[in-house]
Coordinates of C-alpha atoms in Angstrom, one line a residue:
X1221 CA 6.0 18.4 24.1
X1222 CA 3.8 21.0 25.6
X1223 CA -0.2 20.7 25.8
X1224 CA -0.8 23.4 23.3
X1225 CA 1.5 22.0 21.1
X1226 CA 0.0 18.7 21.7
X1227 CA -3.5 19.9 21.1
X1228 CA -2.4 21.2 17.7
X1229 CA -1.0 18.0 16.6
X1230 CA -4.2 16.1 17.7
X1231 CA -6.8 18.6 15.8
X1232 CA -4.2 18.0 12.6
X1233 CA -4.3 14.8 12.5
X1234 CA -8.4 14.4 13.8
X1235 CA -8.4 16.9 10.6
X1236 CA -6.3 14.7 8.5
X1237 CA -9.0 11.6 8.9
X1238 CA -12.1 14.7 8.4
X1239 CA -13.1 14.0 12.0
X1240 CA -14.9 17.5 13.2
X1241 CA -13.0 18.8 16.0
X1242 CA -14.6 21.8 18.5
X1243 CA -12.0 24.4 18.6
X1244 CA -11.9 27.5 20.5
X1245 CA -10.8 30.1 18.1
X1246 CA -8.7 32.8 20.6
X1247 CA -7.1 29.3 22.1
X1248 CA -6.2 27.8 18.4
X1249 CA -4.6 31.3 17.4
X1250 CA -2.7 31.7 20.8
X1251 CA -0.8 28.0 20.1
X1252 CA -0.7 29.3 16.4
X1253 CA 1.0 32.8 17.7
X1254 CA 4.1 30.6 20.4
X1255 CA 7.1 29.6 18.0
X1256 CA 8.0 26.8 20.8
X1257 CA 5.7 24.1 19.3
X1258 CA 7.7 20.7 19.5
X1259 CA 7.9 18.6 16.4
X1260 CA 5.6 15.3 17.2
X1261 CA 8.3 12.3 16.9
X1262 CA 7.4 8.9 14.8
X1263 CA 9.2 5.8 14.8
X1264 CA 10.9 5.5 11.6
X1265 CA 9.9 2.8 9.4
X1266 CA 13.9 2.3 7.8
X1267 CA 15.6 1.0 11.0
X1268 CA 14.2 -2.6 10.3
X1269 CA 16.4 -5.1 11.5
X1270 CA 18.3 -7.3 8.9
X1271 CA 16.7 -10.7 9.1
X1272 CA 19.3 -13.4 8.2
X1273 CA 17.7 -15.6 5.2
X1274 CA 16.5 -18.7 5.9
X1275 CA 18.8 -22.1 6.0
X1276 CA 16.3 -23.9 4.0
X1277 CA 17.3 -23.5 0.2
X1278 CA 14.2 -23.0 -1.9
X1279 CA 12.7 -25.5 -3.7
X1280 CA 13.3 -25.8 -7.4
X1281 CA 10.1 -24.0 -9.7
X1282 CA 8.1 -26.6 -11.7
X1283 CA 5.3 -26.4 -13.9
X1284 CA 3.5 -28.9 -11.7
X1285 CA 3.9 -26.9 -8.6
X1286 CA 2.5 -23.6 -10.5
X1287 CA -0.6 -25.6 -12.3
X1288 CA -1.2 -27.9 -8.9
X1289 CA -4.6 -27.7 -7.3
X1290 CA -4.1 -25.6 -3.9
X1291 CA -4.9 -28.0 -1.5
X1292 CA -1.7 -30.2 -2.9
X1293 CA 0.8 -27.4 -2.5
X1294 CA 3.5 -26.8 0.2
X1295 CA 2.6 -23.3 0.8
X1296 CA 5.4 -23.1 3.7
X1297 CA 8.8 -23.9 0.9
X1298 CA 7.6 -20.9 -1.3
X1299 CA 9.6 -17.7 -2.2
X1300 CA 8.1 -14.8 -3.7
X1301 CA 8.8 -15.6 -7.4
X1302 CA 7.1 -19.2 -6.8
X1303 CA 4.2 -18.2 -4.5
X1304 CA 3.0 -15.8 -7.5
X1305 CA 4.0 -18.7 -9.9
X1306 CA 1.6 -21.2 -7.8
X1307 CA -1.3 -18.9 -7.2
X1308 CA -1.4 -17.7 -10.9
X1309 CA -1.6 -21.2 -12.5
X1310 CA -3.5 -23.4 -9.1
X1311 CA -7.3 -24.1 -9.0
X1312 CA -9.4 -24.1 -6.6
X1313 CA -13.2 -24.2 -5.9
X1314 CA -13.1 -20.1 -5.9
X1315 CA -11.4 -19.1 -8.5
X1316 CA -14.0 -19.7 -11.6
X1317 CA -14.7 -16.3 -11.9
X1318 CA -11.7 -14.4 -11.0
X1319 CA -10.3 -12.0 -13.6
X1320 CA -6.6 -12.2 -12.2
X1321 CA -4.4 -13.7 -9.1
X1322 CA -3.3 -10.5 -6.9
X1323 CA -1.0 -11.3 -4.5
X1324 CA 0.0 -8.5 -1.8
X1325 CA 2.4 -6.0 -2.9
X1326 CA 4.6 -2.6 -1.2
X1327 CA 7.9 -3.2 0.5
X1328 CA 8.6 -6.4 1.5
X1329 CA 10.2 -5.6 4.4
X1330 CA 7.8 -3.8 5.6
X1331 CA 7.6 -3.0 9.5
X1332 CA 3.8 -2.9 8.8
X1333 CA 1.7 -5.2 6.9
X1334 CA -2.4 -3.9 5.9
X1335 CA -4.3 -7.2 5.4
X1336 CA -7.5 -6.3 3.2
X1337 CA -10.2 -8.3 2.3
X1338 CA -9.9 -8.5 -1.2
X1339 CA -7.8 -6.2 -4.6
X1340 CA -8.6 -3.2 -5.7
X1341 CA -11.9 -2.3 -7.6
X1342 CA -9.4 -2.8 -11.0
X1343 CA -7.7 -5.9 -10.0
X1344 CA -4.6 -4.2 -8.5
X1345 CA -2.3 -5.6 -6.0
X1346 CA -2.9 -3.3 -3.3
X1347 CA -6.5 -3.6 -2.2
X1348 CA -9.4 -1.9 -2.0
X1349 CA -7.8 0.3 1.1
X1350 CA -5.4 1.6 -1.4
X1351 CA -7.9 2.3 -4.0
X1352 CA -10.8 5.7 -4.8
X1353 CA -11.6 7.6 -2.4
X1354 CA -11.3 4.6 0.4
X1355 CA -7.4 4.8 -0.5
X1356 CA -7.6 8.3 -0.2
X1357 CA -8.9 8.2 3.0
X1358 CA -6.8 5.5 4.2
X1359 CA -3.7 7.2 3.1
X1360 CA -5.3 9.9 5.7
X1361 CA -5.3 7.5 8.1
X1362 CA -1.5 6.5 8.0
X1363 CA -0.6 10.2 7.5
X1364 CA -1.8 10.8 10.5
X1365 CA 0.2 8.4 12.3
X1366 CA 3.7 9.4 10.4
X1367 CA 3.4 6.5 7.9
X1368 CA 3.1 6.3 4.3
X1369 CA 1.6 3.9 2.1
X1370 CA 4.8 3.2 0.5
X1371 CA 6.5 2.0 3.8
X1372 CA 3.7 -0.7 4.4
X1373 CA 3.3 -4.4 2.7
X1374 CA -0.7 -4.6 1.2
X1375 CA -1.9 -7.8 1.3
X1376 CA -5.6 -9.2 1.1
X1377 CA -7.6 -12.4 2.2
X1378 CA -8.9 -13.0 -1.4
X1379 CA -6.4 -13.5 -3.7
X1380 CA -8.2 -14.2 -6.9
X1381 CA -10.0 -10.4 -8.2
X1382 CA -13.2 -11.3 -8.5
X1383 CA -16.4 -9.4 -7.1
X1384 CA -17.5 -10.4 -3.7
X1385 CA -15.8 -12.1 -0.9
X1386 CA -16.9 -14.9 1.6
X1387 CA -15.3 -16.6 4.4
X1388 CA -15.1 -19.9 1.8
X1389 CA -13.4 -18.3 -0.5
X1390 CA -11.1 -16.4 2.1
X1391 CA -10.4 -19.6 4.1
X1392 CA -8.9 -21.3 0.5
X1393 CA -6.3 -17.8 -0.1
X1394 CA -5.6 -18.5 4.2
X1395 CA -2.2 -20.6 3.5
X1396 CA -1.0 -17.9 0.4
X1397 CA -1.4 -15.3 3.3
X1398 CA 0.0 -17.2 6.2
X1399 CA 3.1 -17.7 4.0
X1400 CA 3.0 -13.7 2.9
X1401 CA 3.3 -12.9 6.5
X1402 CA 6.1 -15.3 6.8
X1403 CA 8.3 -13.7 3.7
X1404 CA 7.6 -9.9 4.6
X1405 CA 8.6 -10.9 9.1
X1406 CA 6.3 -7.4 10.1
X1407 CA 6.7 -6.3 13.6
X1408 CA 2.8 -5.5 12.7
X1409 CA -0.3 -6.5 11.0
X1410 CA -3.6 -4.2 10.5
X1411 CA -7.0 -6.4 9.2
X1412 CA -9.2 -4.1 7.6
X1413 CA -13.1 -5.1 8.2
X1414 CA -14.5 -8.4 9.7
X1415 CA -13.5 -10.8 6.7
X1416 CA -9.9 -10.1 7.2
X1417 CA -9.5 -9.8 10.7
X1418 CA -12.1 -13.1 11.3
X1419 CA -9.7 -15.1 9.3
X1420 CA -6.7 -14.7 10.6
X1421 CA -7.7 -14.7 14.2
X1422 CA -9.8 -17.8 13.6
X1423 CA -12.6 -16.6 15.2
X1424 CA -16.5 -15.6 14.5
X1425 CA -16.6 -12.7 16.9
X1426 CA -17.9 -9.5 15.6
X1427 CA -15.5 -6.8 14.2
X1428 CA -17.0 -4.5 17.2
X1429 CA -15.5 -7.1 20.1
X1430 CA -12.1 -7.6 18.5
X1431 CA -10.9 -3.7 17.9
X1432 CA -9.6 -1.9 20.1
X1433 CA -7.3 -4.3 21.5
X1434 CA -4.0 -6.2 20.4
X1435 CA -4.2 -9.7 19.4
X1436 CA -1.3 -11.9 18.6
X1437 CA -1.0 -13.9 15.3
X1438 CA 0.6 -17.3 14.7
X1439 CA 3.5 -19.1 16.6
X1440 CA 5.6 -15.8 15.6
X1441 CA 3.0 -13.7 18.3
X1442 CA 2.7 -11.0 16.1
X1443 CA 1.1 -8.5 16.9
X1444 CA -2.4 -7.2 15.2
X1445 CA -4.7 -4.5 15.8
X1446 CA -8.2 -5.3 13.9
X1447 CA -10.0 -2.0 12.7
X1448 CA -13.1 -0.8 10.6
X1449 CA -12.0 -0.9 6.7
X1450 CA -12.1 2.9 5.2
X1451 CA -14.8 2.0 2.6
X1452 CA -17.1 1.2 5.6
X1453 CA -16.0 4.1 7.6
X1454 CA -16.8 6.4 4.2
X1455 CA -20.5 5.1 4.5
X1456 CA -20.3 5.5 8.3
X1457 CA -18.1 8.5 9.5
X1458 CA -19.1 8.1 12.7
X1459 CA -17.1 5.2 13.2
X1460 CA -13.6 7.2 11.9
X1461 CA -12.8 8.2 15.8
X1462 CA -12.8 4.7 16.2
X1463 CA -10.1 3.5 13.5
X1464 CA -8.1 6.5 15.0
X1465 CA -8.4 4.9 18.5
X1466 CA -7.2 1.9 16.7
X1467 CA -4.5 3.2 14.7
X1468 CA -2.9 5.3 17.6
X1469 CA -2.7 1.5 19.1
X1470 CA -0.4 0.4 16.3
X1471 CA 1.6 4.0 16.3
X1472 CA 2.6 2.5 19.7
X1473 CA 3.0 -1.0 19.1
X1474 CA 5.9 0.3 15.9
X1475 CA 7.5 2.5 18.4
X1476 CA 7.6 0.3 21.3
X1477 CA 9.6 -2.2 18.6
X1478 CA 11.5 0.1 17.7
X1479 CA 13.3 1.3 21.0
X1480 CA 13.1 -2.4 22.5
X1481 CA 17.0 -3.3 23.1
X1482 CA 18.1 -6.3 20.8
X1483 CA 18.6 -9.2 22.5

């Protein structure tokens, strides 16, 4: 791709996210005058590898698994159907207040996997990154990397709809998420905000020390970038050159998966 082109693509997408850009107008109309601008290319998010299902058959549902307290349940032998069972009907020092149980939802075999802090403002199953004008922006955001919100897997720390989130109440919905990540197998996760990205990395480090880096997750060494979620970066835009630093990361980390040869 040539520079100009190149340039173009980087003040669409800067655009995309509503980061100001300085442009020089006669330069912009000269790249916007030459018919050789190369398309940018994106790692397609369809070429996931079949995964063969697991040998272990799984277990038989029961109302005493779906009305168990959490700490009793085997997180690990759950499919999808009885995870949502289980974390419907269990009980847990959290869940008083909650309104609903909102487990993760998008395609399930998803090359990418968002890991939110908590659902949507209306108790959806995507999170608040897919909802308002956070969603909107955060759609921006994968746009601008050649993804769309339908090719990822939402999921959030908090699984029970309720307003607020804590690391108490985060740490409880940990083994509902673990065993998420285990069902969807993403090549990728993205934490949005410190909660998230706190809890799965098991750490207390600030948000600021762990972005703009990969971290690996679990035995599986999966790899996650941490970045800012898009409600904060609404009430700090500064911050939005940031998540882009951060999401042209994971662009690289999805296409270096893509072209590695299977083994």
């Amino acid at each position: 791709m040539s520079h100009d082109a190149r340039s173009a693509e980087r003040i669409r997408r800067l655009q995309l996210m509503g980061i100001a850009v300085w442009q020089d107008r006669e330069r912009i109309q000269s790249i916007a005058d030459t018919d050789a601008a190369e398309p940018i290319v994106v790692a397609s998010l369809d070429d996931k590898a079949a995964r063969p299902p697991s040998s272990r058959p799984p277990p038989v549902p029961s109302m005493a698994t779906a009305n168990a307290p959490v700490s009793t349940i085997d997180w690990r032998t759950l499919d999808w159907q009885q995870l949502r069972a289980a974390a419907a009907g269990s009980a847990c020092g959290q869940c008083g207040s909650r309104y609903d149980a909102v487990l993760g939802s998008g395609n399930a075999s998803a090359r990418i996997m968002i890991i939110d802090e908590a659902g949507g403002s209306d108790g959806t199953h995507r999170g608040a990154a897919a909802d308002g004008q956070a969603g909107r922006l955060f759609g921006a955001m994968l746009q601008a990397i050649g993804v769309q919100t339908a090719d990822v897997f939402f999921a959030q720390m908090l699984d029970c709809a309720q307003s607020g989130a804590d690391a108490e109440a985060a740490s409880t919905c940990r083994a509902l998420v673990d065993r998420q990540i285990a069902l969807v197998q993403p090549d990728l996760l993205i934490t949005l905000g410190r909660l998230a990205t706190q809890q799965l990395l098991k750490t207390k480090k600030s948000l600021g020390r762990l972005r703009g880096q990969i971290h690996q997750y679990g035995d599986a060494q999966i790899p996650l970038v941490a970045t800012y979620h898009p409600a904060y970066l609404l009430r700090s835009p500064a911050q939005k050159r940031k998540a882009w630093e951060d999401l042209l990361m994971s662009q690289t980390i999805i296409a270096s998966s893509t072209t590695e040869p299977a083994s």
